[in-house]
Amino acid sequence: SKLTITTLRFTDCTNAGDALRELDRRNVIKSDPFILMQGDVVTNVDLREAMEGHKVRRKKDNTAIMTVLLQEVGGWGLDDDDIEEKEKDHLDNPNSPNDHPTKHRNNHQLPPLRSSTDDLLLALDTTHDNRILLWDSHPTNATSSIPTIFFHENSSNITLTRNYLDVGIDICSPDVLARFSDEFDYRELRSQFVANCVAEEEQGLQSRIFGYMMKRGEYAGRMGDMRRYHRVSMDLLRRWCYPLVPDNYGHHENSTGCAELCHAASYVVERHLVYRDVGVVNSRKMSCSKRSHVGRSTQLLGPLLLGPNNSIGEHCLLQRSVLGPNCTVMDSCSIIDSHLWGNVLVEEGAQLQGVILCEGAIVRKGAVVERGCVIGRGCVVGEGVHLKEFTRITCAAEVEDEDDYSGFDDSSGSDSNEDEESSSSEDSNTGGGDEEDNGSEGSYEKVKSKTVDSTPEILAEPTAIDTVTNHEIVGKDGLGRVYTPSAPDEYDSDDDEEEAQAAAMELMKSQSIGYDMTLIYQKWKKLQVDDEDDGFSLEGMESDADDMDMEDEWANDATAGDMHTTDHLDDEGMQIAGRQKGVDVVKELRDICLEHEMSNPVENLRIELNSFKFSQNATYGDCCKGVMMAVMEKIFEESLVEGSSAMTPGKLVTSLKKMLGYWGTLFQMLCMGPDEEKAIIHSLESMALGGGSKAAAAAAVVLGKEPAFRFVLQTLHDQEIVNEEAIFEWALERKEEGKDSPMGVLFWQQPTQDFLEWLEEDSSDSGSDEDEDSD
């Protein structure tokens, strides 16, 4: 069956919500389900399976109104550099799932199809067709909220992930349109409609949205900005979106026998993924478009596409670029990671890297245009000019930014409309330019836009009647002004103008070719750490560190160091999700154990510790630390109450063995492996080097002296609380400590070293005996 495309124009719509409400009002959508796709999507996905799954769910549950397609691309990652050469080609594919959990992309290979303005966090119920329970695409949010009822219903099935890309394709029931008509506040499809639907707690009000995970070999990318436009273009040339590749599309002829321009080129793929047109000849054997001419000494490195009627000179380098029709590149030019749209002239010795040249643009002899630059339609970069990175040049008339709808004025003439269209095609930040930046260098001169080159093949049509040219930027023989982006939506007229302009420039850079996305990731990471709103603070609660009871802190803990200020951060300095800032989880766990009466079953204490662990996203290692501290403090509290003579290492071991008769069961419940057992040893170190309450201070005095630490460590080993593996791992870490440091002095005590040596010999003897038995 043929696909019929009908274009509808809604002149009053300014956002996706308005457009969907208008579709519902006109009753345009007749099918159930229907496909809703963003206009910038490039994909080869087969939707039949996703549609069938949506229909089955819809039949069982009429609240299943939407299925969102998701592509696994990997999370923000990571900086492991030990990827084997044979795996690198696979990982270069931005849409390839990561089959190696321990292998990550290098920093320069962070998922390139991600937008610089959203970082999607999903909560998925994986046992119920990947129902979406959380949709948070705001990258600056340090915390996210999931209704507690979802944990009650799906506590063992919720998966939190940042590994998926929203590809902009949805399968919807007509109820989606009805919801938009009912809710006039909905402007955005994702950040408002989807996010609110999945967070609804009331059963009768829920609209369920599901995720469909695209399969390996299926590709989807969105070209919402210049950076992703370049990436998707390269992916197409690398054939990752097969069969959507240039050589699969032939030409068709119009009534005159000549191929139409937009379909004129038939391409063939040559070595190194270089695509070249084959030329088009009409029925009378008269050439309508000739094949591009390439100099013999020019080097072509793919992926690369050369459109029809191109002329490439000698000694040029073309790599990872796309050249449209009727482009002229003279001798000794370098064009890398760039796009020449059509009728473009690049003169001798010019260098382009990460650049977009729009229709009729000219780069004069010896000019250098750096990454992220966009040269608008009809603009000229003068001879020998060095254009700094992320500069955008336009000939479009400047629009006074008087109100939000200044770019929608239909009363302007056709020339003005063409200028606005040109500006929107040149700049990823649409809506026209705003006030010229008074801080820009150079003097301004008003000139009449005209044809800037006499070469008949170059069609540099005028784009504005009155154009401002900054000759300090584009050169004496240049044409065009520097485009200044408008402030992002979150800024208003009351905000600081300089701050808003800086944010606009940073946003524009992040959407440009060649921008390093690791900078965005690092910025978001810093925001998470610095964000003062931890998501748990109650209104009116004051957190004053001076009011903390320092006696209950292991304040001088040389191994942990300021635990009360950093306990909400992980080893990489990131805020732990769900961890309340300012709460020392180990101290709280210790206090829970100190308050526990040993006459009660230890299982009751385990449940209480487990509840607190989940509430603060703590670990079993944290629990083991708190329990060990409580056990040691109870021993010394009893000693102080009884008023007995000074605690000796022998008395300490006797008391510890007695305590472990009760607490040993709890340790066995909490110790899942060597990490938890090492946490117990680390807590002993903290007590030996710390202070605080009277019992804690007494523990520090005794444990810090020989041979108490060795006796306690050996007792824990004999009682099977800590095994050899954990002790050896701990010893390996401590061997790197200097003997003069407090931790080094404790570790290098002779009794402790004697115990480690004996343990190694005993382990070796046991291994030898096992080998003999096997023989």
JSON list of C-alpha atoms in Angstrom, two decimals, residues 563 567 579 584-594 602 605-632 663 665-672 675-684 687 721:
[
{"chain": "A", "resi": 563, "resn": "MET", "atom": "CA", "xyz": [31.95, 11.64, 58.05]},
{"chain": "A", "resi": 567, "resn": "ASP", "atom": "CA", "xyz": [28.45, 10.63, 54.33]},
{"chain": "A", "resi": 579, "resn": "ARG", "atom": "CA", "xyz": [20.62, 9.70, 51.12]},
{"chain": "A", "resi": 584, "resn": "ASP", "atom": "CA", "xyz": [25.75, 10.04, 59.34]},
{"chain": "A", "resi": 585, "resn": "VAL", "atom": "CA", "xyz": [24.24, 6.65, 58.56]},
{"chain": "A", "resi": 586, "resn": "VAL", "atom": "CA", "xyz": [26.94, 4.71, 60.44]},
{"chain": "A", "resi": 587, "resn": "LYS", "atom": "CA", "xyz": [26.36, 6.75, 63.60]},
{"chain": "A", "resi": 588, "resn": "GLU", "atom": "CA", "xyz": [22.60, 6.29, 63.29]},
{"chain": "A", "resi": 589, "resn": "LEU", "atom": "CA", "xyz": [22.99, 2.54, 62.81]},
{"chain": "A", "resi": 590, "resn": "ARG", "atom": "CA", "xyz": [25.32, 2.40, 65.81]},
{"chain": "A", "resi": 591, "resn": "ASP", "atom": "CA", "xyz": [22.77, 4.25, 67.95]},
{"chain": "A", "resi": 592, "resn": "ILE", "atom": "CA", "xyz": [20.03, 1.82, 66.91]},
{"chain": "A", "resi": 593, "resn": "CYS", "atom": "CA", "xyz": [22.20, -1.06, 68.11]},
{"chain": "A", "resi": 594, "resn": "LEU", "atom": "CA", "xyz": [23.08, 0.70, 71.39]},
{"chain": "A", "resi": 602, "resn": "VAL", "atom": "CA", "xyz": [18.33, -10.35, 67.34]},
{"chain": "A", "resi": 605, "resn": "LEU", "atom": "CA", "xyz": [17.22, -5.66, 65.41]},
{"chain": "A", "resi": 606, "resn": "ARG", "atom": "CA", "xyz": [18.02, -6.96, 61.93]},
{"chain": "A", "resi": 607, "resn": "ILE", "atom": "CA", "xyz": [14.62, -5.80, 60.68]},
{"chain": "A", "resi": 608, "resn": "GLU", "atom": "CA", "xyz": [15.12, -2.36, 62.23]},
{"chain": "A", "resi": 609, "resn": "LEU", "atom": "CA", "xyz": [18.59, -2.00, 60.71]},
{"chain": "A", "resi": 610, "resn": "ASN", "atom": "CA", "xyz": [17.33, -3.16, 57.34]},
{"chain": "A", "resi": 611, "resn": "SER", "atom": "CA", "xyz": [14.52, -0.59, 57.38]},
{"chain": "A", "resi": 612, "resn": "PHE", "atom": "CA", "xyz": [16.92, 2.24, 58.10]},
{"chain": "A", "resi": 613, "resn": "LYS", "atom": "CA", "xyz": [19.32, 0.95, 55.45]},
{"chain": "A", "resi": 614, "resn": "PHE", "atom": "CA", "xyz": [16.64, 1.17, 52.78]},
{"chain": "A", "resi": 615, "resn": "SER", "atom": "CA", "xyz": [15.39, 4.57, 53.95]},
{"chain": "A", "resi": 616, "resn": "GLN", "atom": "CA", "xyz": [18.87, 6.13, 53.52]},
{"chain": "A", "resi": 617, "resn": "ASN", "atom": "CA", "xyz": [20.12, 3.92, 50.68]},
{"chain": "A", "resi": 618, "resn": "ALA", "atom": "CA", "xyz": [22.88, 2.65, 52.96]},
{"chain": "A", "resi": 619, "resn": "THR", "atom": "CA", "xyz": [24.90, -0.52, 52.42]},
{"chain": "A", "resi": 620, "resn": "TYR", "atom": "CA", "xyz": [25.39, -3.70, 54.39]},
{"chain": "A", "resi": 621, "resn": "GLY", "atom": "CA", "xyz": [28.93, -2.47, 54.96]},
{"chain": "A", "resi": 622, "resn": "ASP", "atom": "CA", "xyz": [27.51, 0.58, 56.75]},
{"chain": "A", "resi": 623, "resn": "CYS", "atom": "CA", "xyz": [25.39, -1.74, 58.89]},
{"chain": "A", "resi": 624, "resn": "CYS", "atom": "CA", "xyz": [28.41, -3.87, 59.81]},
{"chain": "A", "resi": 625, "resn": "LYS", "atom": "CA", "xyz": [30.38, -0.77, 60.81]},
{"chain": "A", "resi": 626, "resn": "GLY", "atom": "CA", "xyz": [27.57, 0.46, 63.05]},
{"chain": "A", "resi": 627, "resn": "VAL", "atom": "CA", "xyz": [27.11, -2.94, 64.69]},
{"chain": "A", "resi": 628, "resn": "MET", "atom": "CA", "xyz": [30.84, -3.39, 65.37]},
{"chain": "A", "resi": 629, "resn": "MET", "atom": "CA", "xyz": [31.09, 0.07, 66.92]},
{"chain": "A", "resi": 630, "resn": "ALA", "atom": "CA", "xyz": [28.06, -0.65, 69.11]},
{"chain": "A", "resi": 631, "resn": "VAL", "atom": "CA", "xyz": [29.49, -3.99, 70.26]},
{"chain": "A", "resi": 632, "resn": "MET", "atom": "CA", "xyz": [32.82, -2.46, 71.27]},
{"chain": "A", "resi": 663, "resn": "TRP", "atom": "CA", "xyz": [25.83, -10.45, 68.02]},
{"chain": "A", "resi": 665, "resn": "THR", "atom": "CA", "xyz": [24.30, -14.18, 64.39]},
{"chain": "A", "resi": 666, "resn": "LEU", "atom": "CA", "xyz": [23.60, -10.61, 63.30]},
{"chain": "A", "resi": 667, "resn": "PHE", "atom": "CA", "xyz": [27.03, -10.28, 61.68]},
{"chain": "A", "resi": 668, "resn": "GLN", "atom": "CA", "xyz": [26.38, -13.48, 59.71]},
{"chain": "A", "resi": 669, "resn": "MET", "atom": "CA", "xyz": [23.08, -12.03, 58.48]},
{"chain": "A", "resi": 670, "resn": "LEU", "atom": "CA", "xyz": [24.67, -8.76, 57.38]},
{"chain": "A", "resi": 671, "resn": "CYS", "atom": "CA", "xyz": [27.97, -9.98, 55.91]},
{"chain": "A", "resi": 672, "resn": "MET", "atom": "CA", "xyz": [27.35, -10.75, 52.24]},
{"chain": "A", "resi": 675, "resn": "ASP", "atom": "CA", "xyz": [33.37, -5.97, 51.43]},
{"chain": "A", "resi": 676, "resn": "GLU", "atom": "CA", "xyz": [31.21, -6.17, 54.54]},
{"chain": "A", "resi": 677, "resn": "GLU", "atom": "CA", "xyz": [33.93, -8.03, 56.44]},
{"chain": "A", "resi": 678, "resn": "LYS", "atom": "CA", "xyz": [36.47, -5.35, 55.50]},
{"chain": "A", "resi": 679, "resn": "ALA", "atom": "CA", "xyz": [33.99, -2.76, 56.78]},
{"chain": "A", "resi": 680, "resn": "ILE", "atom": "CA", "xyz": [34.18, -4.44, 60.20]},
{"chain": "A", "resi": 681, "resn": "ILE", "atom": "CA", "xyz": [37.98, -4.11, 60.19]},
{"chain": "A", "resi": 682, "resn": "HIS", "atom": "CA", "xyz": [37.72, -0.48, 59.07]},
{"chain": "A", "resi": 683, "resn": "SER", "atom": "CA", "xyz": [35.39, 0.24, 62.01]},
{"chain": "A", "resi": 684, "resn": "LEU", "atom": "CA", "xyz": [37.98, -1.25, 64.39]},
{"chain": "A", "resi": 687, "resn": "MET", "atom": "CA", "xyz": [37.77, 3.20, 67.02]},
{"chain": "A", "resi": 721, "resn": "ILE", "atom": "CA", "xyz": [33.05, -13.23, 61.49]}
]
